[in-house]
PDB file of C-alpha atoms in Angstrom:
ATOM      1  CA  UNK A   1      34.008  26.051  -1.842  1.00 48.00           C
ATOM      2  CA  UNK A   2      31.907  25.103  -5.074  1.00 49.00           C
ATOM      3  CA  UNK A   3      33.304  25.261  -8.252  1.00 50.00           C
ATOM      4  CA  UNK A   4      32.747  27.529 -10.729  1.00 58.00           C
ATOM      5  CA  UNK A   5      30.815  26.455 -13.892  1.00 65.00           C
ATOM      6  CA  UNK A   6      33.530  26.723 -16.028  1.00 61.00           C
ATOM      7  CA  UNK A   7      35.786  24.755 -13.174  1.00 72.00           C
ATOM      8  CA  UNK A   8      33.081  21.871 -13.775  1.00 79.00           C
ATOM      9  CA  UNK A   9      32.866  22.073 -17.286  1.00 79.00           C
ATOM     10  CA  UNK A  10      36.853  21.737 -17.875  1.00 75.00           C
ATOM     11  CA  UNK A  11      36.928  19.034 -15.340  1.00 83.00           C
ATOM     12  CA  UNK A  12      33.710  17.127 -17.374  1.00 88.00           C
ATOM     13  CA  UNK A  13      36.169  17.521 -20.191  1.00 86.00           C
ATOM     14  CA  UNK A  14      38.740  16.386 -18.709  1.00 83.00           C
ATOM     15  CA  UNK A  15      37.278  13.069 -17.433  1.00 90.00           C
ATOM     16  CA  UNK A  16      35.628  12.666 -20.985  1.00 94.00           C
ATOM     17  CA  UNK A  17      38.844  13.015 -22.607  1.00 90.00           C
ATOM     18  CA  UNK A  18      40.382  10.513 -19.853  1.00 89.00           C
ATOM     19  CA  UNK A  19      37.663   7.915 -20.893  1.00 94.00           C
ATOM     20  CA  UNK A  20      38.205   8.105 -24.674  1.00 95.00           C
ATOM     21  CA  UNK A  21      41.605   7.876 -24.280  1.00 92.00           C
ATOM     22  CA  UNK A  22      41.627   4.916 -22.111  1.00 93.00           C
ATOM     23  CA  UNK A  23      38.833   3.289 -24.436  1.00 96.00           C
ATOM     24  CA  UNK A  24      40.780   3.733 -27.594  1.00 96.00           C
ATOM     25  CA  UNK A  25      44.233   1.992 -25.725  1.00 94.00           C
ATOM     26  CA  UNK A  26      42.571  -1.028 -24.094  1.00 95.00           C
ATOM     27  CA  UNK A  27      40.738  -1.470 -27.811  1.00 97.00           C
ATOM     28  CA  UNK A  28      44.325  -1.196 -29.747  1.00 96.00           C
ATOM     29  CA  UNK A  29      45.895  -3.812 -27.291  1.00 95.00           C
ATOM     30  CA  UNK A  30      43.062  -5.919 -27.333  1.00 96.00           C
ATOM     31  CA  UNK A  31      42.127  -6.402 -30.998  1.00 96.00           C
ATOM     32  CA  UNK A  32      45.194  -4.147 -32.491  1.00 96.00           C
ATOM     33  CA  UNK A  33      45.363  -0.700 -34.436  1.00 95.00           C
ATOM     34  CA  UNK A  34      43.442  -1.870 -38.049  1.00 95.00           C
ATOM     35  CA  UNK A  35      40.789  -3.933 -36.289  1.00 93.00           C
ATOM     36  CA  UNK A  36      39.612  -0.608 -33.652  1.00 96.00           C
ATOM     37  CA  UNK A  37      37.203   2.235 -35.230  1.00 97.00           C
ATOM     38  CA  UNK A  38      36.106   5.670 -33.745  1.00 97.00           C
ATOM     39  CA  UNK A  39      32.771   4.099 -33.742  1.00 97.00           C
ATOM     40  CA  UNK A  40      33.985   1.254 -31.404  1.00 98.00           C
ATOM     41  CA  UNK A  41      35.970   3.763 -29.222  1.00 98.00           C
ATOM     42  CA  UNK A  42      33.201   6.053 -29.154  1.00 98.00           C
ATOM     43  CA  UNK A  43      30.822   2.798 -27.709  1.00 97.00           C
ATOM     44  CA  UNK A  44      32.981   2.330 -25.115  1.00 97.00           C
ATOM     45  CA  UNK A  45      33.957   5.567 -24.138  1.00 96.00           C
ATOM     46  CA  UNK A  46      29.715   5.953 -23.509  1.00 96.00           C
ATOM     47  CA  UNK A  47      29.763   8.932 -26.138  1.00 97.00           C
ATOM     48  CA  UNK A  48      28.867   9.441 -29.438  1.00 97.00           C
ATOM     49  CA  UNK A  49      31.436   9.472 -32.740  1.00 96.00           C
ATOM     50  CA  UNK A  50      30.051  13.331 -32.954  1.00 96.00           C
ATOM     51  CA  UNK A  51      31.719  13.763 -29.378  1.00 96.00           C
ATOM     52  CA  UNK A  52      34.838  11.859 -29.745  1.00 97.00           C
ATOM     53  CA  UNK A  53      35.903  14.117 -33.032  1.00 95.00           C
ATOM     54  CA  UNK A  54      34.783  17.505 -30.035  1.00 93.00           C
ATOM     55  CA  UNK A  55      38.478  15.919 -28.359  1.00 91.00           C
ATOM     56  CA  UNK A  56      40.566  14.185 -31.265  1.00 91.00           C
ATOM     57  CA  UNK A  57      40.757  14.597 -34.737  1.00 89.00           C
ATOM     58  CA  UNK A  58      41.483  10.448 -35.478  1.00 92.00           C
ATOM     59  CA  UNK A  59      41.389   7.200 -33.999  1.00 94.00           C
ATOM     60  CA  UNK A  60      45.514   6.934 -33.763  1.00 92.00           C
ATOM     61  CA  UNK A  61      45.812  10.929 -32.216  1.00 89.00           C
ATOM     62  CA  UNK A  62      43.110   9.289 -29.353  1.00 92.00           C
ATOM     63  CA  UNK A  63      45.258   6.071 -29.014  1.00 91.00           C
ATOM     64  CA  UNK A  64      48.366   7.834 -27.856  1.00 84.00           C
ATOM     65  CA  UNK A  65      46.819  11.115 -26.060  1.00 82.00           C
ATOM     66  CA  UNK A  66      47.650  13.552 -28.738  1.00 78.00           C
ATOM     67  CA  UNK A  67      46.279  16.590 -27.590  1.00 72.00           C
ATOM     68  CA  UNK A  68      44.870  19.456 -30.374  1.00 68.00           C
ATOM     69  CA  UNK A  69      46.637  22.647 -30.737  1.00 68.00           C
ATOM     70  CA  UNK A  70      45.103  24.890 -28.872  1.00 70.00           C
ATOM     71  CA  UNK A  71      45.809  22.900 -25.949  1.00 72.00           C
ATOM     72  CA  UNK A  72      49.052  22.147 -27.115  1.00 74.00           C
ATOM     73  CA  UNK A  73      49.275  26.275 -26.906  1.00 80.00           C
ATOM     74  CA  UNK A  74      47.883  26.607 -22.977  1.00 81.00           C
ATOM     75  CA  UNK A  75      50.799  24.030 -22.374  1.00 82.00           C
ATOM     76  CA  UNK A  76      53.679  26.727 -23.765  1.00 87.00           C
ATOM     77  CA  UNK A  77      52.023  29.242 -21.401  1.00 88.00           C
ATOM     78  CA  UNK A  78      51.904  27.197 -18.552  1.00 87.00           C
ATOM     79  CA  UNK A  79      55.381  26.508 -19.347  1.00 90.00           C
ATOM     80  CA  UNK A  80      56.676  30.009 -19.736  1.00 90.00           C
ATOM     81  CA  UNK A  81      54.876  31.266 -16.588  1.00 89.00           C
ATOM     82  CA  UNK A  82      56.754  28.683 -14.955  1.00 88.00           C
ATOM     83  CA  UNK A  83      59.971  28.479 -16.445  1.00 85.00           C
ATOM     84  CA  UNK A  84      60.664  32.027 -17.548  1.00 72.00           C
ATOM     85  CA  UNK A  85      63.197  33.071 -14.788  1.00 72.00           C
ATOM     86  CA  UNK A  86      65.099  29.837 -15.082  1.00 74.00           C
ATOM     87  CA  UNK A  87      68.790  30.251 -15.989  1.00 82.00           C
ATOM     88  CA  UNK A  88      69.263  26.765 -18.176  1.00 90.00           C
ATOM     89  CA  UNK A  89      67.922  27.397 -21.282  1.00 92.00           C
ATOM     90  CA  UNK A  90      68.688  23.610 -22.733  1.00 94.00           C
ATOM     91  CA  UNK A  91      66.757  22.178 -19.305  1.00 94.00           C
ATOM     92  CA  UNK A  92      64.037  24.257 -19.771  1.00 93.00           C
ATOM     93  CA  UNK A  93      63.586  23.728 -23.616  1.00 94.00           C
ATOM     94  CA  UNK A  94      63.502  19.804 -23.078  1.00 93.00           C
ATOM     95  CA  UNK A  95      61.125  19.784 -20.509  1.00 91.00           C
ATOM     96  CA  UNK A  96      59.174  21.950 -22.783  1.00 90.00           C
ATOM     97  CA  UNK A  97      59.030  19.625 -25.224  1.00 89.00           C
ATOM     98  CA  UNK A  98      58.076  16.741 -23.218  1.00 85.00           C
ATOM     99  CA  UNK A  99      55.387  18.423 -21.878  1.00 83.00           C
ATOM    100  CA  UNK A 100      54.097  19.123 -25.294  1.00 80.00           C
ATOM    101  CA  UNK A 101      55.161  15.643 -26.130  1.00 73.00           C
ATOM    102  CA  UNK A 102      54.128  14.214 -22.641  1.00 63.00           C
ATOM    103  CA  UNK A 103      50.374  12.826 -23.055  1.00 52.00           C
ATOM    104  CA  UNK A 104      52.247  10.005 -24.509  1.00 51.00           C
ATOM    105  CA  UNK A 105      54.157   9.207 -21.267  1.00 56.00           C
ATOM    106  CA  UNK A 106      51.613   9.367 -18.368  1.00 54.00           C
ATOM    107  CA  UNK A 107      52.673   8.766 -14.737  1.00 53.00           C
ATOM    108  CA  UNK A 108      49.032   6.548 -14.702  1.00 63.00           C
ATOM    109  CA  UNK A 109      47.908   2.901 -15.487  1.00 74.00           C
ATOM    110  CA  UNK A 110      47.883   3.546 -19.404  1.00 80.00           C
ATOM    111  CA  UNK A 111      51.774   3.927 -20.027  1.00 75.00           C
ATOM    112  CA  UNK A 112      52.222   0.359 -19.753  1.00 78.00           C
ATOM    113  CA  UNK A 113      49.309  -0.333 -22.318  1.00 86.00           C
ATOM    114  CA  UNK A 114      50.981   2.542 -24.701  1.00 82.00           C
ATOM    115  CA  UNK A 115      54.351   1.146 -24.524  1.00 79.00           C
ATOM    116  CA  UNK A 116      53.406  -2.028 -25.891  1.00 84.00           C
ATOM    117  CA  UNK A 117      51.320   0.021 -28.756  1.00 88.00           C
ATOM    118  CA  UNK A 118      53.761   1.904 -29.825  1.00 82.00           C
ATOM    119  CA  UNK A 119      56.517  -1.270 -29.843  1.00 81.00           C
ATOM    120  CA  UNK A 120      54.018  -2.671 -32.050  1.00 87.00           C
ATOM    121  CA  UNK A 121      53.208   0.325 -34.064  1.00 89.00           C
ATOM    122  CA  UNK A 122      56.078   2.325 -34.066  1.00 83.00           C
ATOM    123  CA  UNK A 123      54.649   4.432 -36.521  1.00 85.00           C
ATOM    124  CA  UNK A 124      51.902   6.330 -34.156  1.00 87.00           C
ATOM    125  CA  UNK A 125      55.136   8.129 -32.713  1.00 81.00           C
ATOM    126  CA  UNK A 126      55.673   9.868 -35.575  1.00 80.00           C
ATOM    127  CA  UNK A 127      52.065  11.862 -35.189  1.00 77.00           C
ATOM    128  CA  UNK A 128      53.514  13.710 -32.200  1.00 71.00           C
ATOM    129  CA  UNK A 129      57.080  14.818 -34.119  1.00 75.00           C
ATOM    130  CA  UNK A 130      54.631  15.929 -36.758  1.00 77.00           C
ATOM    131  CA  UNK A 131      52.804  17.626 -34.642  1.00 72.00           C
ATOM    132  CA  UNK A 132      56.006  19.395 -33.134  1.00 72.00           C
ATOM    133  CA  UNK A 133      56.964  20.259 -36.874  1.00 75.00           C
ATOM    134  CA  UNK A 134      53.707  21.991 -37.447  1.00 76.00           C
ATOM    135  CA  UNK A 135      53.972  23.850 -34.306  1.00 79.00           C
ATOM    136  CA  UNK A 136      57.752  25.177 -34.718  1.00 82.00           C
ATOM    137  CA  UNK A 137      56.900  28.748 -34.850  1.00 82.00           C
ATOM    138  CA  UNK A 138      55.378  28.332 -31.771  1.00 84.00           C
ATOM    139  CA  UNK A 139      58.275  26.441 -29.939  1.00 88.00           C
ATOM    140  CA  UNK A 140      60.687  28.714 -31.457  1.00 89.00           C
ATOM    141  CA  UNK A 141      59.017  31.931 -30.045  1.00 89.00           C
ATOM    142  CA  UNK A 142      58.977  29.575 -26.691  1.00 90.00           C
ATOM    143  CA  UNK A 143      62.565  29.053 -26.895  1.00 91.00           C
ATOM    144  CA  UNK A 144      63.736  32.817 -27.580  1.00 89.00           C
ATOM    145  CA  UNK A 145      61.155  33.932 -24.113  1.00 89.00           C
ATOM    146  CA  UNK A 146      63.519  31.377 -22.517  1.00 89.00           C
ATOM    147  CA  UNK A 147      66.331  32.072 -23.777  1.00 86.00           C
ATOM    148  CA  UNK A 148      65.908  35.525 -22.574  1.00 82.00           C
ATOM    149  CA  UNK A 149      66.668  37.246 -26.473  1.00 76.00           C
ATOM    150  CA  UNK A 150      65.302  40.763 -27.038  1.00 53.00           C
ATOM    151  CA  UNK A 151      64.081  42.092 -30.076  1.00 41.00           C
ATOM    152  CA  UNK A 152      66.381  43.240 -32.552  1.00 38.00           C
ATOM    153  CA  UNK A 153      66.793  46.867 -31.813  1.00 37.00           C
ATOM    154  CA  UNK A 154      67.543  46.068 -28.100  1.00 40.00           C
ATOM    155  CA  UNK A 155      70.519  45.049 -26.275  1.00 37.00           C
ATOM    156  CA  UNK A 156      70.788  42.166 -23.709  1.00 38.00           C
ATOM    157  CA  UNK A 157      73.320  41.174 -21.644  1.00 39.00           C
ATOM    158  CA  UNK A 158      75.042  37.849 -22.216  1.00 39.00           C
ATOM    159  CA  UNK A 159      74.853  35.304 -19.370  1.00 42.00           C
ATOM    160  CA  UNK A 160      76.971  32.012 -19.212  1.00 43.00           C
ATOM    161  CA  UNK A 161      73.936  30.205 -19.247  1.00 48.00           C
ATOM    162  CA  UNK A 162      71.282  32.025 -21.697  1.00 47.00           C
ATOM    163  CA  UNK A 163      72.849  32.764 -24.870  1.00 45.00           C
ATOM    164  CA  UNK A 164      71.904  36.562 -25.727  1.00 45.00           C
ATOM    165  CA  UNK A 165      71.982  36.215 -29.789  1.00 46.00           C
ATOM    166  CA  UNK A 166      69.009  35.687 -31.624  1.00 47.00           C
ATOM    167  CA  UNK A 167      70.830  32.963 -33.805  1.00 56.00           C
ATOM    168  CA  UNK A 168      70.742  30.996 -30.967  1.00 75.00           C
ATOM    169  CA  UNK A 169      67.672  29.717 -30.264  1.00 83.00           C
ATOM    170  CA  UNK A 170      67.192  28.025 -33.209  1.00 85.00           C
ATOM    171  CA  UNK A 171      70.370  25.166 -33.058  1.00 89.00           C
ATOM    172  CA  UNK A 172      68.877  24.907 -29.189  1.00 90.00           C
ATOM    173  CA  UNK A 173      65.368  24.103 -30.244  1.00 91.00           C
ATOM    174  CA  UNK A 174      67.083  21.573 -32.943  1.00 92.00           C
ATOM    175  CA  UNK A 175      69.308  20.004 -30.646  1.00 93.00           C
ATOM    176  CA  UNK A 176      66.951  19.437 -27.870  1.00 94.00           C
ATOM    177  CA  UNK A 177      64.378  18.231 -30.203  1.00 90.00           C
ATOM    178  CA  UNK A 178      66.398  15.660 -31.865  1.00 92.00           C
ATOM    179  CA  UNK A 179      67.533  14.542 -28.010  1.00 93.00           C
ATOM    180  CA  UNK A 180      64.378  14.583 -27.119  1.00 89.00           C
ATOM    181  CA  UNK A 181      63.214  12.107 -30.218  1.00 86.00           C
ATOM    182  CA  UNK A 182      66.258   9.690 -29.743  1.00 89.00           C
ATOM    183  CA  UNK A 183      65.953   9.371 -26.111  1.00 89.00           C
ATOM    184  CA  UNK A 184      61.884   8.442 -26.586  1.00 83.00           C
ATOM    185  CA  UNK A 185      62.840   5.985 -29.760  1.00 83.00           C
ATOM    186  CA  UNK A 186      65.535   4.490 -27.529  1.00 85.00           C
ATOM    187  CA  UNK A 187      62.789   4.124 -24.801  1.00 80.00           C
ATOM    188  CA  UNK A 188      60.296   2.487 -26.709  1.00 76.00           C
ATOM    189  CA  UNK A 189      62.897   0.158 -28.469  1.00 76.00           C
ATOM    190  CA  UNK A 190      64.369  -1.401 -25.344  1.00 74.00           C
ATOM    191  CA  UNK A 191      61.157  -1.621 -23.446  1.00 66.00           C
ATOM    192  CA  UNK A 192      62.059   0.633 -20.571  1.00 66.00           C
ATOM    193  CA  UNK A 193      59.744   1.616 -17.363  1.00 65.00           C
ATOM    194  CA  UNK A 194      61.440   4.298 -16.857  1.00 70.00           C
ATOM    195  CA  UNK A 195      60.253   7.864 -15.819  1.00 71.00           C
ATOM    196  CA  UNK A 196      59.205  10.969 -17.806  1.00 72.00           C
ATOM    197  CA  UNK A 197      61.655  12.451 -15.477  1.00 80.00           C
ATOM    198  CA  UNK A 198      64.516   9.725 -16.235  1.00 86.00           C
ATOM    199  CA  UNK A 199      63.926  10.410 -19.934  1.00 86.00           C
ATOM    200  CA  UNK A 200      64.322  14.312 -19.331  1.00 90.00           C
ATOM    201  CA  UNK A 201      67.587  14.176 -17.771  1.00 93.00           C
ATOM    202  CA  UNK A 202      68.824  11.690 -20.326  1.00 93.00           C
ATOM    203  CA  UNK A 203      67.656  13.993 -22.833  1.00 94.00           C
ATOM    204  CA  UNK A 204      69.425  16.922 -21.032  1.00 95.00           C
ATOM    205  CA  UNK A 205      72.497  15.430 -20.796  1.00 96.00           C
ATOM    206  CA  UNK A 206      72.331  13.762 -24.739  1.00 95.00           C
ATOM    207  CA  UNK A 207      72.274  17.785 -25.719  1.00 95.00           C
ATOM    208  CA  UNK A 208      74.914  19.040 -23.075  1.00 94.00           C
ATOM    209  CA  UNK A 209      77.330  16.488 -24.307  1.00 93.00           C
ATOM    210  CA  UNK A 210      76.331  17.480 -28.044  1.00 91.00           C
ATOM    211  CA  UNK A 211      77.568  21.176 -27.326  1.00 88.00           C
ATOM    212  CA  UNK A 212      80.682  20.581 -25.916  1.00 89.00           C
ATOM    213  CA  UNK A 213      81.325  18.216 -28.695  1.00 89.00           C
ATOM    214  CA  UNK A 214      81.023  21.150 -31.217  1.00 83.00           C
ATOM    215  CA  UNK A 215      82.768  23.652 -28.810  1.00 79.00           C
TER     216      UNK A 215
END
């Protein structure tokens, strides 16, 4: 089978994306965060600074993977498609979030180099919380798809496992996303090697343990 122009164009983009990214880390380890420019990164990524700002709005959002917002969007989808029929709301709302969070913790040869990046500049973590914060509306309507609520002038049925109010979603989003931002500070702080998947469960459990505190 060939693939379809648009199959080749999104793969193009994907590889250019790859290369920037990569550029930007090796740069920040090598000669640290101040002394690296777009215009360096853009050298050796092989494009021009006119192409790098086509894939990231700054030198730091390159550095650590952060992905724009529209992408950021096709991720929830993806998500939802996936997840929707799954009965546990809090596992399905943390893995949501690391896979909006996740371009920071790749299962490739760059986590290594963006551990030690962010242990040195703790600082470039906070760009993806931000970004979470400006894309809450989004995650929240996320959250209430999983969660299975209905709009106000319909009835659900409650289920042990999806909570059926509306007021629900909400604390779960919170909770999850304050898990989900202790278990990745922890991470960085000790200098783990652990797993995106390690980190999701610890996350998971962190909120389970949080409920049935407050029960």
């Amino acid at each position: 089978m060939t693939s379809t122009p648009s199959g080749l164009r999104d793969r193009k983009r994907q590889e250019t994306r790859a290369r920037i990214e990569r550029a930007a880390a090796e740069l920040v380890l090598a000669h640290g965060l101040p002394g690296v420019t777009v215009d360096a990164i853009s050298e050796a990524a092989e494009i021009s600074p006119r192409t790098f700002f086509n894939y990231f709005e700054s030198k730091e959002d390159a550095i650590v993977g952060l992905h724009g917002l529209d992408e950021t969007t096709e991720t929830i989808a993806t998500h939802l498609a996936r997840e929707e029929q799954q009965n546990d709301l809090v596992g399905s709302t943390v893995r949501l979030l690391f896979e909006v969070w996740g371009t920071a913790l790749p299962d490739s040869s760059l986590k290594e180099i963006r551990m030690e990046i962010l242990r040195r500049n703790p600082e470039l973590l906070e760009r993806h919380m931000a970004q979470m914060g400006r894309m809450m509306q989004q995650l929240s309507a996320a959250v209430r798809t999983l969660a299975g609520e209905s709009s106000a002038d319909e009835t659900t049925t409650p289920t042990d496992s999806r909570p059926s109010s509306p007021s629900w979603s909400e604390p779960v989003l919170a909770l999850c996303g304050a898990a989900v931002r202790l278990t990745v500070k922890d991470w960085i702080a000790g200098g783990s090697t652990e797993s995106s998947d390690v980190l999701e469960s610890r996350a998971i459990a962190l909120v389970r343990e949080a409920i049935e505190r407050l029960r």
